[in-house]
Coordinates of C-alpha atoms in Angstrom, one line a residue:
X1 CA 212.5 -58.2 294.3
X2 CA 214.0 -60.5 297.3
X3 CA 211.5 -63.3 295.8
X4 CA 212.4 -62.3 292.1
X5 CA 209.1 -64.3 291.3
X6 CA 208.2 -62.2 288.4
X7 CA 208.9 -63.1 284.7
X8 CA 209.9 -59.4 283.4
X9 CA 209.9 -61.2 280.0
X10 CA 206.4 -62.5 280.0
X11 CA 205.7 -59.0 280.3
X12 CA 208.2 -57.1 277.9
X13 CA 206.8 -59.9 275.5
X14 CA 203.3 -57.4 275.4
X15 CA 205.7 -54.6 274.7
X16 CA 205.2 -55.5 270.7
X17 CA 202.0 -54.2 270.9
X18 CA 202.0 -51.4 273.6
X19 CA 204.3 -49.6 272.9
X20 CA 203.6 -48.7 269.0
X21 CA 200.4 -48.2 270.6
X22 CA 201.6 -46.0 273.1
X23 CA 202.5 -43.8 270.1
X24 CA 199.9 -44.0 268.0
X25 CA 197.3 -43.1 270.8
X26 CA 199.5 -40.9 273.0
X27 CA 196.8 -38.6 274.6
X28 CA 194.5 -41.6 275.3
X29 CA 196.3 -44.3 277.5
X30 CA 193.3 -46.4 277.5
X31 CA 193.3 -46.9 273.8
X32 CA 196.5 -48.4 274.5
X33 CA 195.0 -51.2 276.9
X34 CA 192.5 -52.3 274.3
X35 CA 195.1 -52.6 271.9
X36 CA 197.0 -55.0 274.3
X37 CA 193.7 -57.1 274.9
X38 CA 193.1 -57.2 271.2
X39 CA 196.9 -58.6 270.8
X40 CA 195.9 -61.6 273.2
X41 CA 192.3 -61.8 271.4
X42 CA 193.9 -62.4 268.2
X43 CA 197.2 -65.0 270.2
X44 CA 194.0 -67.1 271.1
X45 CA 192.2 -67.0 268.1
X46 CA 195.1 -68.3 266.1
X47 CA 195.9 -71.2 268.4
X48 CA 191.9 -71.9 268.7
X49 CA 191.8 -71.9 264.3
X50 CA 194.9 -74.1 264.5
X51 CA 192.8 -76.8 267.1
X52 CA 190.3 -76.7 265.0
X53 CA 191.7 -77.1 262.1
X54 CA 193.6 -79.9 263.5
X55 CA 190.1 -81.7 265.0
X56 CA 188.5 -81.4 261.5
X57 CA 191.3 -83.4 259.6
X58 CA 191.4 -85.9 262.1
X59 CA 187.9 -86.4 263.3
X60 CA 185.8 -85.1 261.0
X61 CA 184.0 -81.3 260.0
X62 CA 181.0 -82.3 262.5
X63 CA 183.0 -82.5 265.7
X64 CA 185.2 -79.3 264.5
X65 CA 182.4 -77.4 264.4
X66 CA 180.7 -78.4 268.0
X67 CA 184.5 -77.0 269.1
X68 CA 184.5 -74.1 267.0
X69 CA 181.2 -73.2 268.5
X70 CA 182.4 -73.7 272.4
X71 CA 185.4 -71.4 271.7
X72 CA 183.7 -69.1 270.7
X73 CA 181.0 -68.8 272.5
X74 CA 181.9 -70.6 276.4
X75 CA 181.8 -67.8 278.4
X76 CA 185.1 -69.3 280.4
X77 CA 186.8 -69.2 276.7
X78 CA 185.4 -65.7 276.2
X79 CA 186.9 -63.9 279.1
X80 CA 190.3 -65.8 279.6
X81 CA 191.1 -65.2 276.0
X82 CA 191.8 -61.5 276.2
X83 CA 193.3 -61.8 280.0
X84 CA 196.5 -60.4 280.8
X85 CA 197.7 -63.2 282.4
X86 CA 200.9 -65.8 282.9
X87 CA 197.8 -68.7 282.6
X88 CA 195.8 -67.0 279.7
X89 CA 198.9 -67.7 277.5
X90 CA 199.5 -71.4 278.8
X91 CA 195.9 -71.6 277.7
X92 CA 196.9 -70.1 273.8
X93 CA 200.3 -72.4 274.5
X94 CA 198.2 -75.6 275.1
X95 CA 195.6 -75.2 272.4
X96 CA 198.3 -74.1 269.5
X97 CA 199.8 -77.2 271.0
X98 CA 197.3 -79.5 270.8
X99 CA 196.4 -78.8 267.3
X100 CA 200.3 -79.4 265.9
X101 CA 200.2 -82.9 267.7
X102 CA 196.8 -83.9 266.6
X103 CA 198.8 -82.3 263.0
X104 CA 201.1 -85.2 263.2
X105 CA 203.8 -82.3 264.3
X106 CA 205.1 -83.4 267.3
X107 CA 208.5 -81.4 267.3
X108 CA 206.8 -78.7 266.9
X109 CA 204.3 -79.3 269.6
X110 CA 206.7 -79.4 272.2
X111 CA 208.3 -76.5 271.5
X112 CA 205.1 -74.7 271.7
X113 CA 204.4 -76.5 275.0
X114 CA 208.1 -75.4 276.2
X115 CA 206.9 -71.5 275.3
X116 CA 203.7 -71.9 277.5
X117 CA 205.5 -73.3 280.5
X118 CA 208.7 -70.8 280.3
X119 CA 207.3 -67.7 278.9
X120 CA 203.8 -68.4 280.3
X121 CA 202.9 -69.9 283.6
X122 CA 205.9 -72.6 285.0
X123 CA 203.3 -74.4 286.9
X124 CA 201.3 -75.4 283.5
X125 CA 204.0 -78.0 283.2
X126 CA 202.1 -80.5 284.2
X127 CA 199.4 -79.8 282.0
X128 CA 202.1 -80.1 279.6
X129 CA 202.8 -83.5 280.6
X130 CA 200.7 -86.2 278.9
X131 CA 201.4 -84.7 275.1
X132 CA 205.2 -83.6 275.6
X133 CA 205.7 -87.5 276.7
X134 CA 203.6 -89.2 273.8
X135 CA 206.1 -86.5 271.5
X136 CA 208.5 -87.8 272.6
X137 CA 208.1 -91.7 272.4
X138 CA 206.6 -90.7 268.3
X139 CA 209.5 -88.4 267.3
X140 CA 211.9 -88.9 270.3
X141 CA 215.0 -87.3 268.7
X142 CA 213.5 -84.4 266.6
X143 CA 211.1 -83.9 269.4
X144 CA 213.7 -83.5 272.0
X145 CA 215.6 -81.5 270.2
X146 CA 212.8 -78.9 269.4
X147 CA 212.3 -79.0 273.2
X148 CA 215.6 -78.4 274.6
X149 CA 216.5 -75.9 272.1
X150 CA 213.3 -73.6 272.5
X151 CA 213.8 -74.4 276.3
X152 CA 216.9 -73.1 276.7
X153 CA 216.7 -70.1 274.1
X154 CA 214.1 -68.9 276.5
X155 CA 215.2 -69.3 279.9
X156 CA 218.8 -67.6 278.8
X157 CA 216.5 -64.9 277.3
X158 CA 214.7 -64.8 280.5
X159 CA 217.6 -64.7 282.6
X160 CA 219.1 -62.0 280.9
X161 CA 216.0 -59.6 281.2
X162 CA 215.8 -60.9 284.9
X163 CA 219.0 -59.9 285.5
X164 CA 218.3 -56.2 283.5
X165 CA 215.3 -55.4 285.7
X166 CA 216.6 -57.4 289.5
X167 CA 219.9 -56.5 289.0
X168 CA 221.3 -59.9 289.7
X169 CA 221.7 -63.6 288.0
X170 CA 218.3 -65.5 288.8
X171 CA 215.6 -66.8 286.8
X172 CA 211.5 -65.8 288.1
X173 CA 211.1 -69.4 286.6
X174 CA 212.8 -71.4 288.8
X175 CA 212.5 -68.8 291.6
X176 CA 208.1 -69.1 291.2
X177 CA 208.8 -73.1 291.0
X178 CA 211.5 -73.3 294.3
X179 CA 209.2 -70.7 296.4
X180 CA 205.6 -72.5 295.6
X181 CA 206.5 -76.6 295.6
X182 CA 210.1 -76.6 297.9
X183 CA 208.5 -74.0 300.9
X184 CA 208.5 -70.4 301.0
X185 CA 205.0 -69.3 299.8
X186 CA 201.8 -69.8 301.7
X187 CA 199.3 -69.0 299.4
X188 CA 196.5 -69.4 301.8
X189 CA 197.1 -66.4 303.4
X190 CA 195.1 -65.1 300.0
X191 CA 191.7 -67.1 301.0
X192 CA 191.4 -71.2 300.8
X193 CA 188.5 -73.1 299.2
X194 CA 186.6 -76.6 299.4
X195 CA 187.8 -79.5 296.8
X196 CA 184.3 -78.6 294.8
X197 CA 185.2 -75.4 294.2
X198 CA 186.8 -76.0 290.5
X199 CA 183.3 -78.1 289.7
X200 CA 181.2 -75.1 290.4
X201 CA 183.1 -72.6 288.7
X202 CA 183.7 -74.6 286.0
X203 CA 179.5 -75.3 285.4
X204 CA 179.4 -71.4 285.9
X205 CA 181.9 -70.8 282.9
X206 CA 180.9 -73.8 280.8
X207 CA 177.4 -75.2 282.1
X208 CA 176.8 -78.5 280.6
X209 CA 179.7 -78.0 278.3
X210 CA 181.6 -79.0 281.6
X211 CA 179.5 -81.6 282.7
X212 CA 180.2 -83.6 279.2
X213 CA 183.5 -82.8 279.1
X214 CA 184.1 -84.6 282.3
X215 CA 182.2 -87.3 280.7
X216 CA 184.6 -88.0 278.2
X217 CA 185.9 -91.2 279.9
X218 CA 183.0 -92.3 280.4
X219 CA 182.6 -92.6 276.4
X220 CA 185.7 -93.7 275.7
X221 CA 185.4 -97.2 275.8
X222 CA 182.4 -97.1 273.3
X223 CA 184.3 -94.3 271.2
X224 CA 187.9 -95.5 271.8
X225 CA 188.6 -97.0 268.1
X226 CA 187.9 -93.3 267.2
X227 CA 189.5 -91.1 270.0
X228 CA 192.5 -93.2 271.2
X229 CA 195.0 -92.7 271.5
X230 CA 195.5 -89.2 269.9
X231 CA 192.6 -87.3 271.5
X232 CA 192.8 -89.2 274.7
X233 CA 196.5 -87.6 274.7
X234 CA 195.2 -84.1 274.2
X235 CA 192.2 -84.3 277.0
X236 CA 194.1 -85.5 280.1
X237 CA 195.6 -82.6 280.6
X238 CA 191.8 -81.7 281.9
X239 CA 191.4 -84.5 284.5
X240 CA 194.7 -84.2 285.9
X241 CA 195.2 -80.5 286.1
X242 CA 191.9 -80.6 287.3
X243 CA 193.1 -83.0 289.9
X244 CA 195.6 -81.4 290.6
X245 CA 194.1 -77.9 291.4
X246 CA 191.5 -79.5 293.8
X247 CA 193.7 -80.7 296.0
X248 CA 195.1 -76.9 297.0
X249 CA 193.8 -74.6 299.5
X250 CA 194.2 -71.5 297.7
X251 CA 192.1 -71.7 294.3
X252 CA 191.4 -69.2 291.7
X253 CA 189.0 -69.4 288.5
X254 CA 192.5 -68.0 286.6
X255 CA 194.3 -71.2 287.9
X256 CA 192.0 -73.3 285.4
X257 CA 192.9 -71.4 282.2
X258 CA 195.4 -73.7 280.7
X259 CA 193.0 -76.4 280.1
X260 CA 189.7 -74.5 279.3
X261 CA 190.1 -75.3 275.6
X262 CA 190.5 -79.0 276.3
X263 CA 186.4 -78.9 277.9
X264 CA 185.4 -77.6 274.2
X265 CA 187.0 -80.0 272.4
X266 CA 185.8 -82.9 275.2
X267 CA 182.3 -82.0 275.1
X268 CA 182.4 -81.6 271.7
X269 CA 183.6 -85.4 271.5
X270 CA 181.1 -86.7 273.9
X271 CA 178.3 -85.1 271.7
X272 CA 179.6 -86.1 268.5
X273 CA 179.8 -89.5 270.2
X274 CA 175.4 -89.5 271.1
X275 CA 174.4 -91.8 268.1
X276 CA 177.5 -94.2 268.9
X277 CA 176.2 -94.8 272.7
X278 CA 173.3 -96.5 271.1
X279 CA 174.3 -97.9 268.0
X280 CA 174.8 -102.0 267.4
X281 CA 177.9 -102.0 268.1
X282 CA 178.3 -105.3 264.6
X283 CA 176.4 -102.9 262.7
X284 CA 178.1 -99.5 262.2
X285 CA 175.1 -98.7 259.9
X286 CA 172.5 -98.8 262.2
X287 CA 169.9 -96.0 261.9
X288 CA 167.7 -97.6 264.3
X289 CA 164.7 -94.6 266.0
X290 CA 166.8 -94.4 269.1
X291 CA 170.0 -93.5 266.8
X292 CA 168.1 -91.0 265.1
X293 CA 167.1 -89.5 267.9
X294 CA 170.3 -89.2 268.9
X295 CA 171.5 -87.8 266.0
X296 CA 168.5 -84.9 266.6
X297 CA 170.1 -84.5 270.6
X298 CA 173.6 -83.4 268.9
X299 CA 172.5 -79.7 268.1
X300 CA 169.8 -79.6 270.7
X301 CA 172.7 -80.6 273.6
X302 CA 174.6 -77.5 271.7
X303 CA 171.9 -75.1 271.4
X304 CA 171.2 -75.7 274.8
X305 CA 175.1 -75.0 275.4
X306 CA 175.6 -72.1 273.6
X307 CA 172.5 -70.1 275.0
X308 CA 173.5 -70.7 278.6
X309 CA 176.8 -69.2 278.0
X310 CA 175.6 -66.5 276.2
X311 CA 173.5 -66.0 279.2
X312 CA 176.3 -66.4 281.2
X313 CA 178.5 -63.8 279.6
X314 CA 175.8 -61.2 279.4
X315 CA 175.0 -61.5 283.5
X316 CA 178.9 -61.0 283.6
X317 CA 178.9 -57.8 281.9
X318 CA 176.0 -56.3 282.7
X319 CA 176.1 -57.1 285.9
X320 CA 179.6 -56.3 286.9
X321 CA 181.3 -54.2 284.7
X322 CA 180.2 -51.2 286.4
X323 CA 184.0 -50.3 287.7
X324 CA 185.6 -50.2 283.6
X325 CA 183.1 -47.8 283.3
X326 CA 183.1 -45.1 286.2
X327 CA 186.6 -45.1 285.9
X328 CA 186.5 -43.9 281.4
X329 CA 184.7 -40.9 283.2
X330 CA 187.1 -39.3 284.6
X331 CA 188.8 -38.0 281.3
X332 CA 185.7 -35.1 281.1
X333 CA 186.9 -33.7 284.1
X334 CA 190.3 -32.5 283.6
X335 CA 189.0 -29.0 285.4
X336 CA 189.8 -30.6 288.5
X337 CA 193.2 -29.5 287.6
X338 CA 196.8 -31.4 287.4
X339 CA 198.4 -33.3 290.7
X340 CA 195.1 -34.3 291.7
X341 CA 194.4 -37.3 294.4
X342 CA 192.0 -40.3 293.4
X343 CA 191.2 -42.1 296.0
X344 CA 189.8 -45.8 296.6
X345 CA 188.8 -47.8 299.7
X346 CA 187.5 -51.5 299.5
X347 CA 187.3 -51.0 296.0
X348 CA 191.3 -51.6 295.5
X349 CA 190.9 -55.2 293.8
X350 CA 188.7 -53.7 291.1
X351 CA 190.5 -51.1 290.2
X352 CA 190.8 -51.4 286.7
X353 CA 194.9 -50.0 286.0
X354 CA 196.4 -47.2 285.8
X355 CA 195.6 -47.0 282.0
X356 CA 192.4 -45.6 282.5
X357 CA 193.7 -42.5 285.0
X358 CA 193.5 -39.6 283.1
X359 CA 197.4 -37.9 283.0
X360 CA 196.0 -34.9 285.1
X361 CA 195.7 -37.2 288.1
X362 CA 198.7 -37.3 290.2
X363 CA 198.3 -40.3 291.7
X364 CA 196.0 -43.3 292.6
X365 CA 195.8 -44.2 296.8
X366 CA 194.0 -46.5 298.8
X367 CA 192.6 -45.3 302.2
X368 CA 191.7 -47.3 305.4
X369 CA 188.1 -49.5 305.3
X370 CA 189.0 -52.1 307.0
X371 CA 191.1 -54.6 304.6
X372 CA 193.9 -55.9 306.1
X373 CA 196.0 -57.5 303.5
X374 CA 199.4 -55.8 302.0
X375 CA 197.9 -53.8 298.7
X376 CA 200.1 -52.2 296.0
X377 CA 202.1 -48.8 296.5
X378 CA 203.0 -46.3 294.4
X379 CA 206.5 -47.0 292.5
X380 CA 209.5 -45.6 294.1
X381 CA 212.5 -45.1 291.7
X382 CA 214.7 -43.5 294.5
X383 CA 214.5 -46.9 296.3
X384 CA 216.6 -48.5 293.4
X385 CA 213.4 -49.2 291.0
X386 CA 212.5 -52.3 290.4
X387 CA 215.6 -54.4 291.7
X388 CA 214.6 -52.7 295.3
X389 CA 212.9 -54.2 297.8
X390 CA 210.7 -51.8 299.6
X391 CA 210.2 -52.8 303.5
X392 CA 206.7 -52.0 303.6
X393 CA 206.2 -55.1 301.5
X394 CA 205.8 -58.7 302.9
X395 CA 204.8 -61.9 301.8
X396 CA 202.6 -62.8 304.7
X397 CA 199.7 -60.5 303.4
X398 CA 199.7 -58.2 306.3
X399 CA 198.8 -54.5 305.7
X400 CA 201.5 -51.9 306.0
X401 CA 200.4 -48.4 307.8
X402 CA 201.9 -46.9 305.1
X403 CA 199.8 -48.7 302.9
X404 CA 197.2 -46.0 303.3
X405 CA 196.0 -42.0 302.6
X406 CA 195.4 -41.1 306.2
X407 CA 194.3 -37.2 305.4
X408 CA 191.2 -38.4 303.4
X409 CA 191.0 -34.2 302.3
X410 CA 193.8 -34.8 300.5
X411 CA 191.2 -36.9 298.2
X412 CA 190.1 -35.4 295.1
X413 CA 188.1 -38.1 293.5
X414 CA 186.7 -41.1 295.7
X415 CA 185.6 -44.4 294.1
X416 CA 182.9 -46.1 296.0
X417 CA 180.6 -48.9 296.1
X418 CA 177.6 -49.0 297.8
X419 CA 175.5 -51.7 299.0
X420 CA 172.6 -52.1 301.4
X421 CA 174.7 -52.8 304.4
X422 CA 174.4 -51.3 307.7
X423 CA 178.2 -49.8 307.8
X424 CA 178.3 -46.1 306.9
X425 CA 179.6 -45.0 303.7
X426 CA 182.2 -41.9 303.2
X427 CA 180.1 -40.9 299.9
X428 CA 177.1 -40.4 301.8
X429 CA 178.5 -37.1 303.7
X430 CA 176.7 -34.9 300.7
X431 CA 178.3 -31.6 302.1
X432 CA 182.2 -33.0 301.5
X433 CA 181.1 -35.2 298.1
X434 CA 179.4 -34.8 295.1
X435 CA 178.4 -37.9 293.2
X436 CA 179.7 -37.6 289.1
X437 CA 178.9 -41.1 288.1
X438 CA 176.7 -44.0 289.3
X439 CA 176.4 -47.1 287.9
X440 CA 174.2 -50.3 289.3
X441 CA 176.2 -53.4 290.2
X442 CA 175.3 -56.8 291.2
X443 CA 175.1 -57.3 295.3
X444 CA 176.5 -61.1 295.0
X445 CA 176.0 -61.9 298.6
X446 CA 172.6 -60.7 298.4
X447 CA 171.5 -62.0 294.8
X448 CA 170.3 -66.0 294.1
X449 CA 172.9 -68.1 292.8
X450 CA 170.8 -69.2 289.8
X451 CA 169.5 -65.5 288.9
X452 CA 172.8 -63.9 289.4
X453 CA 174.9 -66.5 287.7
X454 CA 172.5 -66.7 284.7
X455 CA 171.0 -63.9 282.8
X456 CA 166.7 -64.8 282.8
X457 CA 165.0 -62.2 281.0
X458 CA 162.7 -60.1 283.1
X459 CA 164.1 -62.6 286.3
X460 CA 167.4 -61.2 286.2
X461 CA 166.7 -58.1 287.4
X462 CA 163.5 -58.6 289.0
X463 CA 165.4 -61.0 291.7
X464 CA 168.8 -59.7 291.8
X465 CA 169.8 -56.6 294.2
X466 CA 172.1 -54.1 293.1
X467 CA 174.4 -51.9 294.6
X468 CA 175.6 -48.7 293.1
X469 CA 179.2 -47.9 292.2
X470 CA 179.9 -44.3 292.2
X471 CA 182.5 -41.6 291.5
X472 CA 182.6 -38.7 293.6
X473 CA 184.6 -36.1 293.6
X474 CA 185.3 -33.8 296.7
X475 CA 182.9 -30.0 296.7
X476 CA 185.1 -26.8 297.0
X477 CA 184.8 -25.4 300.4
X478 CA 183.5 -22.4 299.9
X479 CA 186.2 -19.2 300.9

């Protein structure tokens, strides 16, 4: 609460949904964190219909449909779109966006663009940039106004929840902006990567989706009587965000959200463009073999596309949704009785959320294996609820002592993943646990890149290695 980096808003905003659903499905709290996901599946599908729609009126059914296809289907698209996140909804802001100003509604568009930045993520501002700016200079004062007004409706709205919840006048908006660019947060201390990283991950998510999309410039000057200046607007947002994220230590896959609609729609472009790269350029009728050709490439390069992120998506979820899963089984064992103790070790960052702990479990703790970074503790209302702030909490990542369960018998339930590694595991003591649930789950450090990144019939499993992730749950000592 010191940092007051938190937008209390951003999450009250999910309140429209939870709580009628924490009514409706009262005695099953994990109905109620579908219902939330479904919420931000349908946000995204309505800003993706409203691109789309936008694309086809302005560039034609063909291209709207290679888009339609990659939104659908991209397994980057696929997971971010029902992610409870500040950057998943910069990413419903930006493509809700895009498709008003490519809708000749450029008022409009920057008060969508204000919502994603203030009620989103603040840092997608500059993602924001390119198309708030070419608003502006169409529509300057209807634009402007549209801007300011949503702007400042929210960050009074968000200023007066901040102050509800920190007990003081601030604003998480300004507070996340001061702390990250002007000094303050060191977000290395949460793991740094190489300027590559964001080109990887993105040919993970997208394949050659990505690969075209970054390829878009490279088309342009061939394309540009049909792409510029309008789509050109929309798109780079992806090569300076892109940028932009490279050049930090501390990357995530979440960080490239906001733009992961704009690699549909480029691609889509570059593909749609195939037949132009080789047309006569004085003869806009040419049908030339190599044309044709090119015209057969269009759904083969799509194909192609789509299957790879399929196979994407399914190594995802067969290969690591293993920890959704053990935790849904806990509901059939209520006999363990009220107040009881679930424990988890180096499994804290997969722990699902509290939405799938039955109510008969007292309370969720971590115990000591060796992580050394500050993790979450249970909330403390006596402390002054959420305006406190705790002083076992830092923001230089280092663990607390009080962090941890030290009387592991306290432990009724223990969630554990194990992998061929020569460190002992607490599961493997039989006589104090007795497994409930196993579940395989892909050993990344041990599996191929290619085989574990990809789902290859027969391959896929044959050249993976896989771990097990278990429940256990402590044996009664006999009296």
């Amino acid at each position: 609460s010191e940092f007051a980096l938190r937008s209390y808003l951003y999450i009250i905003f999910h309140e429209l949904v939870g709580r009628p659903a924490s009514w409706l499905f009262a005695e099953e709290k994990v109905r109620v964190f579908y219902a939330v996901r479904l919420f931000l599946g349908f946000l995204s599908l309505i800003s993706d219909a409203t691109l789309v729609v936008a694309l086809s009126r302005k560039y034609g059914k063909r291209l709207a449909s290679y888009a339609l296809a990659m939104l659908c289907l991209a397994s980057g698209c696929f997971f971010a779109s029902t992610s409870f996140l500040p950057s998943s909804f910069s990413m419903y802001a930006m493509s809700l966006s895009s498709g008003l100003f490519l809708l000749e509604k450029p008022a409009w568009a920057v008060a969508v663009a204000a919502v994603g930045v203030i009620l989103g993520w603040p840092f997608s501002i500059l993602a924001f940039l390119p198309l708030t700016f070419y608003s502006l200079a169409k529509q300057f004062k209807q634009a402007f106004l549209s801007g300011a007004v949503t702007s400042i409706a929210l960050l009074a709205l968000s200023i007066l929840v901040d102050h509800c919840y920190y007990q003081r006048w601030t604003s998480s908006v300004f507070n996340l902006l001061v702390y990250n660019v002007l000094g303050g947060g060191e977000s290395h201390l949460y793991g740094t990567e190489g300027p590559l990283f964001y080109i990887r991950n993105g040919f993970n998510n997208f394949n050659f989706c990505f690969i075209l999309a970054l390829l878009f410039l490279g088309i342009l000057p061939i394309a540009r009587k049909k792409y510029a200046p309008n789509l050109l607007i929309v798109i780079s947002p992806l090569y300076i965000w892109l940028a932009f994220m490279s050049l930090q230590p501390h990357k995530e896959e979440r960080f490239l959200y906001p733009i992961y609609p704009l690699v549909c729609v480029a691609a889509s472009a570059v593909i749609e463009s195939f037949p132009d790269l080789f047309r006569d350029k004085y003869n806009p009728y040419d049908n030339s073999i190599i044309v044709m050709m090119a015209k057969f490439l269009r759904p083969v390069a799509l194909s192609l596309i789509l299957c790879a992120s399929h196979s994407r998506t399914f190594s995802l979820i067969n290969g690591y949704a293993a920890p959704m899963e053990v935790y849904k089984i806990l509901e059939h064992h209520d006999d363990a009785g009220s107040g009881s103790v679930l424990c988890v070790g180096s499994e804290w960052h997969r722990y699902p959320s509290s939405f799938f702990v039955p109510d008969y479990i007292g309370e969720v703790r971590w115990i000591d294996d060796g992580f050394r970074g500050v993790l979450p503790f249970p909330f403390n209302d006596s402390l002054g609820g959420t305006a406190a702030a705790p002083p076992y909490f830092n923001n230089k990542n280092k663990a607390s002592d009080e962090q941890y369960l030290r009387d592991i018998e306290a432990c009724t339930f223990l969630v554990e993943l194990q992998l061929n590694r020569p460190f002992p595991y607490r599961g493997k003591d039989l006589s104090a646990w007795e497994p409930i649930a196993a579940l395989p789950y892909l050993d990344r450090e041990l599996s191929p890149a290619k085989y574990r990144s990809f789902f290859i019939p027969y391959l896929w499993q044959e050249k993976n290695v896989f771990g097990m992730y278990k429940l256990l749950k402590r044996v009664s000592k006999p009296e």
